[in-house]
PDB file of C-alpha atoms in Angstrom:
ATOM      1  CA  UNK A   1     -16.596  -7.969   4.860  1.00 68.00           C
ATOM      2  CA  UNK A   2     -12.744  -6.258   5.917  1.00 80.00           C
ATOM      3  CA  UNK A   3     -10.462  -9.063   5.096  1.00 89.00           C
ATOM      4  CA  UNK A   4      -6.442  -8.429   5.050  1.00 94.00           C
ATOM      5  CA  UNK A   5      -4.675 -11.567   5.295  1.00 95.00           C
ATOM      6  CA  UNK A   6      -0.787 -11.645   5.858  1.00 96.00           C
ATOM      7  CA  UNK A   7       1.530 -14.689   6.708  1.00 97.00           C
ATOM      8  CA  UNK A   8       1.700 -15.473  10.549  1.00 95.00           C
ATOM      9  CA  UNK A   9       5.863 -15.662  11.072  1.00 96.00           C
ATOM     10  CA  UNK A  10       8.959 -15.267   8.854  1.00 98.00           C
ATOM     11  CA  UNK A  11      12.326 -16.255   9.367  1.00 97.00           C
ATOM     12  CA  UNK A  12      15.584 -15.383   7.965  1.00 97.00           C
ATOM     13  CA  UNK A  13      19.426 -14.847   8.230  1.00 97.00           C
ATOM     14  CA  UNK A  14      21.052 -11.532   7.786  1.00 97.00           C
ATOM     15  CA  UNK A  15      21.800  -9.871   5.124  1.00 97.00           C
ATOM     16  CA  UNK A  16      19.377 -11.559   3.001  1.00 97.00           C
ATOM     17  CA  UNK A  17      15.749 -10.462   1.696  1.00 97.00           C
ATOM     18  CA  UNK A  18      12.711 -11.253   2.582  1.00 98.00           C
ATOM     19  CA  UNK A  19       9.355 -10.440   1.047  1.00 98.00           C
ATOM     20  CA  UNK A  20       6.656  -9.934   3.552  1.00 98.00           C
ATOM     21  CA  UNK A  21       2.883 -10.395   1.574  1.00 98.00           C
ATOM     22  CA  UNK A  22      -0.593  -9.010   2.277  1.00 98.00           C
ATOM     23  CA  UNK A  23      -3.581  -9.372   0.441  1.00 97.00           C
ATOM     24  CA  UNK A  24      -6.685  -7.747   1.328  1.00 96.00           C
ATOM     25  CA  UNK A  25     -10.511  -7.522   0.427  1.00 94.00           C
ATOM     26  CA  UNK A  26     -12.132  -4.520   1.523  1.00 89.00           C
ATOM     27  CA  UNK A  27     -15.402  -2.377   1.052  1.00 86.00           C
ATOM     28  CA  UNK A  28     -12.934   0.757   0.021  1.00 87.00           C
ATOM     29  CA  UNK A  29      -9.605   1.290  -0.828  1.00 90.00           C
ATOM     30  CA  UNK A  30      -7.916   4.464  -0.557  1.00 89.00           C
ATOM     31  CA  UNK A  31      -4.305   3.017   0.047  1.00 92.00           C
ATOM     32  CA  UNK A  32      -2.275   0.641   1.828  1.00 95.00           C
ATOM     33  CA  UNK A  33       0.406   1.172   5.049  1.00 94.00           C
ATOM     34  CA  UNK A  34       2.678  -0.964   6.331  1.00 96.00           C
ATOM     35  CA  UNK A  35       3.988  -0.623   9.854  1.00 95.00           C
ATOM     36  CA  UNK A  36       6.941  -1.825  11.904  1.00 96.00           C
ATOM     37  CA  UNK A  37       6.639  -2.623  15.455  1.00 94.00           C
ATOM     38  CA  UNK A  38       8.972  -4.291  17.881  1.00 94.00           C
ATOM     39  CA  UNK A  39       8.342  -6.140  20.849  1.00 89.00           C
ATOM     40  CA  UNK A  40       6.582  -3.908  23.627  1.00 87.00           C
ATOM     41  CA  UNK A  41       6.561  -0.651  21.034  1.00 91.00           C
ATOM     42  CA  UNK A  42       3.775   1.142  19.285  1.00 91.00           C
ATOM     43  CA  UNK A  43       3.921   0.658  15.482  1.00 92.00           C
ATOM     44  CA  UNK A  44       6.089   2.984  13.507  1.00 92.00           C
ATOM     45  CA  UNK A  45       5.157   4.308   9.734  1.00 91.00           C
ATOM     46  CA  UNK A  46       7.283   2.547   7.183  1.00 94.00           C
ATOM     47  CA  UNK A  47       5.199   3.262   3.684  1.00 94.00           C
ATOM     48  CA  UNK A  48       2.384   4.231   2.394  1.00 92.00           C
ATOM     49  CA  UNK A  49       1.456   2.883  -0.963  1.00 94.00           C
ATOM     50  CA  UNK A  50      -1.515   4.625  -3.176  1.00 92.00           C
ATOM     51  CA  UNK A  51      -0.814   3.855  -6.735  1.00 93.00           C
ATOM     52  CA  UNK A  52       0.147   0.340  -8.223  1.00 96.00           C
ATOM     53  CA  UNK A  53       3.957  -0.424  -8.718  1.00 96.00           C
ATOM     54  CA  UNK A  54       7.116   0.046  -6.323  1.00 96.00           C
ATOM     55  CA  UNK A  55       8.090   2.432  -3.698  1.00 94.00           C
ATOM     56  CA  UNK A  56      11.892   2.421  -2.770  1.00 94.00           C
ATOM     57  CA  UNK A  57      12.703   4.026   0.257  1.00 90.00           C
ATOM     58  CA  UNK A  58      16.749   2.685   1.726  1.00 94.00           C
ATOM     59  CA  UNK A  59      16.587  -1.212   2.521  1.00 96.00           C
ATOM     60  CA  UNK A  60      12.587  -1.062   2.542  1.00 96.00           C
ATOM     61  CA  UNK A  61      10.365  -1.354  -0.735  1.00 97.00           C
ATOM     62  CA  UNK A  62       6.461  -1.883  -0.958  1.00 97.00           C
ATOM     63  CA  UNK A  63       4.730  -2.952  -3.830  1.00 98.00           C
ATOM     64  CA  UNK A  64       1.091  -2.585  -4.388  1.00 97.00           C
ATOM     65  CA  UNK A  65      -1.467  -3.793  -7.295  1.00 97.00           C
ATOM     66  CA  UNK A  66      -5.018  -2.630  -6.573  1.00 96.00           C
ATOM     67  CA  UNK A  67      -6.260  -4.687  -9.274  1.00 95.00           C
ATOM     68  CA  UNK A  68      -5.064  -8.056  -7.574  1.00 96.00           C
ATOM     69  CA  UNK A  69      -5.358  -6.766  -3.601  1.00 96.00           C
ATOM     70  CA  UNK A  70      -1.775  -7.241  -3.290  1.00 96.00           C
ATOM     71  CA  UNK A  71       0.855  -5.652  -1.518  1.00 98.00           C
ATOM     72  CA  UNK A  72       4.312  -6.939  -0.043  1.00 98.00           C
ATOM     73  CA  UNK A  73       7.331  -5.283   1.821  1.00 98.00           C
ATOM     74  CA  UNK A  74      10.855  -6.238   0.816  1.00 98.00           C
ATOM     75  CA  UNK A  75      13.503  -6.072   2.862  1.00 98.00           C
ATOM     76  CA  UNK A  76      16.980  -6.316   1.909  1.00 97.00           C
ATOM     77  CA  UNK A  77      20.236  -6.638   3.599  1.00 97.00           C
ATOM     78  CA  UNK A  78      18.249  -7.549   6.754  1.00 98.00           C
ATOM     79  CA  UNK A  79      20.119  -6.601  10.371  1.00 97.00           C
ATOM     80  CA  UNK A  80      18.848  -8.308  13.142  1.00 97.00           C
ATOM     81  CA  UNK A  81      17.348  -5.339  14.808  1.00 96.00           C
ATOM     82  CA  UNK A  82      15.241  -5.887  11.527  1.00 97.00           C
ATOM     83  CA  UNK A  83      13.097  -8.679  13.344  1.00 97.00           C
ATOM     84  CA  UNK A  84       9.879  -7.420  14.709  1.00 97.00           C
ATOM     85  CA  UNK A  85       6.329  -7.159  13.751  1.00 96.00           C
ATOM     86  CA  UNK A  86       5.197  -5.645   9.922  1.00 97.00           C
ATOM     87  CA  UNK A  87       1.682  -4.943   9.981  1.00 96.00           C
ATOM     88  CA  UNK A  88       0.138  -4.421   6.589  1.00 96.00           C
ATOM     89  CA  UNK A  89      -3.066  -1.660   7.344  1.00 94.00           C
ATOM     90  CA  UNK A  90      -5.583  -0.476   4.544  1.00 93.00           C
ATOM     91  CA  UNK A  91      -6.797   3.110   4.370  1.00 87.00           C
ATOM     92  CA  UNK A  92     -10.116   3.854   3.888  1.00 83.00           C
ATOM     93  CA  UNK A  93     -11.345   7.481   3.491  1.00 74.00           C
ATOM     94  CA  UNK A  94     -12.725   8.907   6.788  1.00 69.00           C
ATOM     95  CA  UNK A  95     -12.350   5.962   8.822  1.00 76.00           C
ATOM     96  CA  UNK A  96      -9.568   4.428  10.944  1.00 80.00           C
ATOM     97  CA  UNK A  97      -7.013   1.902   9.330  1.00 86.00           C
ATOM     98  CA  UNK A  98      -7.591  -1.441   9.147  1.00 87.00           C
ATOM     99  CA  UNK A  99      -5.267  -3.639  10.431  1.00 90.00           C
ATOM    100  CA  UNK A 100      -3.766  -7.373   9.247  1.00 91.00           C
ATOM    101  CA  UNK A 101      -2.724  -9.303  12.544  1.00 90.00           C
ATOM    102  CA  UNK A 102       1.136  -8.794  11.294  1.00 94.00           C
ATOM    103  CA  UNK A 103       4.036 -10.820  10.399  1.00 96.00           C
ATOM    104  CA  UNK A 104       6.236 -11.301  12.733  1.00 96.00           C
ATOM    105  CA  UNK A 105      10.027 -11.824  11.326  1.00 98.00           C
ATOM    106  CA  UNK A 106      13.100 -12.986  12.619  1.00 97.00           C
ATOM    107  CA  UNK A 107      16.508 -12.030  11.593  1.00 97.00           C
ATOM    108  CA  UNK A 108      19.039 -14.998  12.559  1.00 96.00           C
ATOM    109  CA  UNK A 109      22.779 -14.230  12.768  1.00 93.00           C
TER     110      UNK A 109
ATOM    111  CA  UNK B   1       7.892  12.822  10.450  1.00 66.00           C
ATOM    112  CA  UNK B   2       5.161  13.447  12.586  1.00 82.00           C
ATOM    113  CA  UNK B   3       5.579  12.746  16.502  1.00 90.00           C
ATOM    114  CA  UNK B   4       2.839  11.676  18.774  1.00 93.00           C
ATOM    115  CA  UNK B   5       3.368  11.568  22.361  1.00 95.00           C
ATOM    116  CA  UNK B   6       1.724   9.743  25.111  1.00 96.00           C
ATOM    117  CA  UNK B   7       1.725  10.170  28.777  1.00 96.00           C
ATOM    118  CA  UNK B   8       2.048   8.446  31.666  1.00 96.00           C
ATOM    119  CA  UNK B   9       4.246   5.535  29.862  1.00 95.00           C
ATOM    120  CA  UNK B  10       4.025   3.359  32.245  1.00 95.00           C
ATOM    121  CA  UNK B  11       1.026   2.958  35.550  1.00 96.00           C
ATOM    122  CA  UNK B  12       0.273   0.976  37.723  1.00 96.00           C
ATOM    123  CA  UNK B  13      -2.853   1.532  39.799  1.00 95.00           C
ATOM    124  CA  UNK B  14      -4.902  -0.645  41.942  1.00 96.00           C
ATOM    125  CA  UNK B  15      -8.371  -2.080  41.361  1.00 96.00           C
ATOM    126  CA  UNK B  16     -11.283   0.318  40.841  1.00 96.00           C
ATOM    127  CA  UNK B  17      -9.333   3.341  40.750  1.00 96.00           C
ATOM    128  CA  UNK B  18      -9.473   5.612  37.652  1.00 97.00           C
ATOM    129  CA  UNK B  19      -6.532   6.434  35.022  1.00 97.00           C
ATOM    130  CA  UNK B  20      -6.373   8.892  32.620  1.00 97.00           C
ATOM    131  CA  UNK B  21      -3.847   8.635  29.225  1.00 97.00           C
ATOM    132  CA  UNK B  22      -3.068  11.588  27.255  1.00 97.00           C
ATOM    133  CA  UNK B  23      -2.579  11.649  23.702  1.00 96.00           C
ATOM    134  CA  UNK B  24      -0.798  14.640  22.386  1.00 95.00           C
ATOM    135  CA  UNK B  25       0.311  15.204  18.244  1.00 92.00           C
ATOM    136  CA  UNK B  26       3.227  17.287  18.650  1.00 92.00           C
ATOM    137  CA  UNK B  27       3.755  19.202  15.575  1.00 87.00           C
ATOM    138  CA  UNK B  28       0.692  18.678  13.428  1.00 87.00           C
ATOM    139  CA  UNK B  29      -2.862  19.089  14.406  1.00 86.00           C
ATOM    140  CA  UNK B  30      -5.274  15.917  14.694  1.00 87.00           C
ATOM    141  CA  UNK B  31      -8.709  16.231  14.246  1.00 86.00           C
ATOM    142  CA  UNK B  32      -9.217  12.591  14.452  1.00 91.00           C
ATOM    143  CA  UNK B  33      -7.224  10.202  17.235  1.00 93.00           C
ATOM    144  CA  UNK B  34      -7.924   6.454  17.273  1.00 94.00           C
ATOM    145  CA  UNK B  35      -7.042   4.287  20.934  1.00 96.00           C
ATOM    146  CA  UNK B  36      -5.997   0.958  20.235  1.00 94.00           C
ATOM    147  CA  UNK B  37      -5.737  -1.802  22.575  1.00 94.00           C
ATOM    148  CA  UNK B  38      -3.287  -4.773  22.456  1.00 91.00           C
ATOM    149  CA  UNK B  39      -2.577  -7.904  24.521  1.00 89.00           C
ATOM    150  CA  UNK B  40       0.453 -10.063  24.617  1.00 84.00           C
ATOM    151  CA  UNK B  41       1.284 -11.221  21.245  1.00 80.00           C
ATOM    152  CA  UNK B  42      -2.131 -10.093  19.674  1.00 83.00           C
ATOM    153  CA  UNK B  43      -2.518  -7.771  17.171  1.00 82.00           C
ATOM    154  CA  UNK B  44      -3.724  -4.089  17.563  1.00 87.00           C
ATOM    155  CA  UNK B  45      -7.598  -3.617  18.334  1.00 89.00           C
ATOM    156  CA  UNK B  46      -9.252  -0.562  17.702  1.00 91.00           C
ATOM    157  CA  UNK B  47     -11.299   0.804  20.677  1.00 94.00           C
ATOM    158  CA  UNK B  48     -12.667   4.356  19.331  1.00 94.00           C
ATOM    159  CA  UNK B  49     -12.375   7.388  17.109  1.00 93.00           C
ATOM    160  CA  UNK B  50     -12.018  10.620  18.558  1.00 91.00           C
ATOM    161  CA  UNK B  51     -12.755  13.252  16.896  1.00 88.00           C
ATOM    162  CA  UNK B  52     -12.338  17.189  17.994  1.00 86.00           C
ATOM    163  CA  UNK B  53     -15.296  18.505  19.366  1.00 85.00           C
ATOM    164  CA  UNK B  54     -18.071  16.062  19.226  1.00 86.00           C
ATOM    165  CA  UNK B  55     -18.658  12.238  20.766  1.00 89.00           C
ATOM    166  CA  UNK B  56     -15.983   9.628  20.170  1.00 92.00           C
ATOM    167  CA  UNK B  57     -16.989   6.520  18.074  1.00 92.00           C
ATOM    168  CA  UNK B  58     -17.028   3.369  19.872  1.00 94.00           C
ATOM    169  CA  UNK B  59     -16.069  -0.665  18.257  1.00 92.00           C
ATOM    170  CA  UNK B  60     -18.694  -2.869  19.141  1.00 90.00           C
ATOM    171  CA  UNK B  61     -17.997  -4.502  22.614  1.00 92.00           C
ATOM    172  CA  UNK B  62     -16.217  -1.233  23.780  1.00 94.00           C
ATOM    173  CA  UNK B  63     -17.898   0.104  26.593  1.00 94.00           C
ATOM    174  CA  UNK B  64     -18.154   3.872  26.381  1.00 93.00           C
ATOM    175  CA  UNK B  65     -19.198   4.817  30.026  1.00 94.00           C
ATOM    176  CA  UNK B  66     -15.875   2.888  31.006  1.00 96.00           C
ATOM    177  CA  UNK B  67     -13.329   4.255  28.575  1.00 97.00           C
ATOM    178  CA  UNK B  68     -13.990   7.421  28.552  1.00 96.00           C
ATOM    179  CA  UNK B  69     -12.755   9.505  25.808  1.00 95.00           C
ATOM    180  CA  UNK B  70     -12.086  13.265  25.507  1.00 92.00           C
ATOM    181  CA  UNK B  71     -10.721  15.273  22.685  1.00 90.00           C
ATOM    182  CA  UNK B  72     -10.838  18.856  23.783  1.00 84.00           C
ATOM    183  CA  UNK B  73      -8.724  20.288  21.243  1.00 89.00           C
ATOM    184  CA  UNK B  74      -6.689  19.556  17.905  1.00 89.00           C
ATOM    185  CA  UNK B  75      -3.383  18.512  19.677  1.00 91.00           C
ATOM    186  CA  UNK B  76      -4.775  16.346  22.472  1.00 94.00           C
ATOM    187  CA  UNK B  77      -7.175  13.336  22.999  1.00 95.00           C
ATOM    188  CA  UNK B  78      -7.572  11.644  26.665  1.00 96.00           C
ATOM    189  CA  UNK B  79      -8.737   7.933  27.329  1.00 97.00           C
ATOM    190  CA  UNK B  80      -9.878   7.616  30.705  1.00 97.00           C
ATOM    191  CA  UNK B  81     -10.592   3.917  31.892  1.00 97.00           C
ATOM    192  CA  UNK B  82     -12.905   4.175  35.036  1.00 97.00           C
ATOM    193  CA  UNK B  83     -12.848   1.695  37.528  1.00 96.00           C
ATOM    194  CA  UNK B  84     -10.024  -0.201  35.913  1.00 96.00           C
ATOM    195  CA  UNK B  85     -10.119  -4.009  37.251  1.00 96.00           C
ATOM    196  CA  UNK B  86      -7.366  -6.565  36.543  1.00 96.00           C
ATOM    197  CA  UNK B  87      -8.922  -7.330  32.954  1.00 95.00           C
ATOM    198  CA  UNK B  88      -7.920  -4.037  31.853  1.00 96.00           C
ATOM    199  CA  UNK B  89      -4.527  -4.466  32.148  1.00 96.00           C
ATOM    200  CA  UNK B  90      -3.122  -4.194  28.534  1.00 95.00           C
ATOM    201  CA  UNK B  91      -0.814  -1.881  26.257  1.00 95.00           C
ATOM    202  CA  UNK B  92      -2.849   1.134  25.057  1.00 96.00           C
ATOM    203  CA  UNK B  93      -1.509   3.061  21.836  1.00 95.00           C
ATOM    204  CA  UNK B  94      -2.875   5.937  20.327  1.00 95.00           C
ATOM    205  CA  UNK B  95      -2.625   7.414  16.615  1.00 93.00           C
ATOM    206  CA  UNK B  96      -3.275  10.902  15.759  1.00 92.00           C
ATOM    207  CA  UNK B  97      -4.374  11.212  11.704  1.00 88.00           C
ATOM    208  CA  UNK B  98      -2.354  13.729   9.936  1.00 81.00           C
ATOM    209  CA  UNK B  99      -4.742  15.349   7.320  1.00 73.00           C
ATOM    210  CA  UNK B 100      -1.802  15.808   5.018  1.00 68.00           C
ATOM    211  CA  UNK B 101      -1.568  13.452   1.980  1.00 59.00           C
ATOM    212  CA  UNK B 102      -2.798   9.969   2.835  1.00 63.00           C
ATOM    213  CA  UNK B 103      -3.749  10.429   6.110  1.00 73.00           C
ATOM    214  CA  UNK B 104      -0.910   8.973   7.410  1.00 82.00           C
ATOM    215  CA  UNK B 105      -2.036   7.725  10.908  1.00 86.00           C
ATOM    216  CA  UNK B 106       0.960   7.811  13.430  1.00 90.00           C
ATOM    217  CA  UNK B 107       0.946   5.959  16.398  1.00 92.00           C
ATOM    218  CA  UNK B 108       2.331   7.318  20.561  1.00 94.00           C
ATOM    219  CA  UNK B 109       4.526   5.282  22.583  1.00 93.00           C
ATOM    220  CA  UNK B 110       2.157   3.484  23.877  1.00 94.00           C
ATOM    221  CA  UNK B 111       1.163   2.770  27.675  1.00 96.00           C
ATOM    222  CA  UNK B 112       1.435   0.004  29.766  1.00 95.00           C
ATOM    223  CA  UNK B 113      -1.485  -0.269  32.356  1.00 96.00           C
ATOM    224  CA  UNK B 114      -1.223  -2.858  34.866  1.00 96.00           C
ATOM    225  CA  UNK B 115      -3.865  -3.399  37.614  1.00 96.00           C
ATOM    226  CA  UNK B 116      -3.528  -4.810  40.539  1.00 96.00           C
TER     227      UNK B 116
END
């Protein structure tokens, strides 16, 4: 079966990092998204991860290793309007994403 | 990056009445859509696939004869929920599929349907 498991809620204060996992077991694997929504928004496109290792991109990284079905977010120098959902989604070719159920963070002055 | 857009935002409508969402990809052409559902605090649910010119692809438990899906062209993708009743009432997003590298999916604004 289409598993993707991610950790329910996260806190933390500003300005420090957090690390946001997913793992996932899936029939195919073509890459791996991660999303940002906040409260009473559609999701936004933060990354999109296809081979293993890091992707940088500002205060936002995402790591991926196909071989373990791993991939986290980092966040750095977190800002409260940082806190909202992070959904971790796997691609599959031809077929919609699959969703986690999302992390939902909060940032803490 | 690539903007969907979704209209009405916001409706309100009262039981058994019919409303129709519009999905539009603004600068990037869509073969494929996907309409999501989510409740309160719940994670997204995927409804259907639309794809340009041929039958959308339901989720099990999705009922196609009451949503209602239409994608007439490579820009544009309509959900129609017929005889909407109280239960209905949710936040419907949709995602156009950009057929650039990865596929990125990107996701409307979302609209809130309440009925009365």
């Amino acid at each position: 079966g289409q598993n993707i498991d991610q950790p329910t809620e996260m806190t933390a204060t500003e300005g420090a990092i957090v690390q946001i996992n997913c793992t996932y077991q899936t029939s195919g694997f073509n890459g791996l998204f991660w999303y940002q929504q906040h409260a009473g928004e559609a999701p936004t496109f933060l990354s999109y991860n296809v081979l293993d290792g890091l992707e940088e991109k500002g205060r936002f990284s995402s790591f991926l290793s196909r071989s373990k079905g791993y991939s986290y977010l980092l966040l750095k120098e977190l800002q409260m309007k940082d806190s909202a959902s992070y959904l971790c989604a796997v691609h599959q070719a031809g077929t919609a994403l699959i969703f986690g159920k999302g992390t939902t963070l909060s940032v803490s002055s | 990056g690539a903007v969907v857009s979704q209209h009405p935002s916001w409706v309100i409508c009262k039981s058994g009445t019919s409303v129709k969402i519009e999905c539009r990809s603004l600068d990037f052409q869509a073969t494929t859509m996907f309409w999501y559902r989510q409740f309160p605090k719940q994670s997204l649910m995927l409804m259907a696939t639309s794809n340009e010119g041929s039958k959308a692809t339901y989720e099990q438990g999705v009922e196609k004869d009451k949503f209602l899906i239409n994608h007439a062209s490579l820009t544009l993708s309509t959900l129609t929920v017929t005889s909407a009743h109280p239960e209905d009432s949710s936040f419907y997003i949709c995602s156009a599929r950009d057929t650039g590298v990865g596929e990125t999916q990107y996701f409307g604004p979302g609209t809130r349907l309440l009925v009365l």
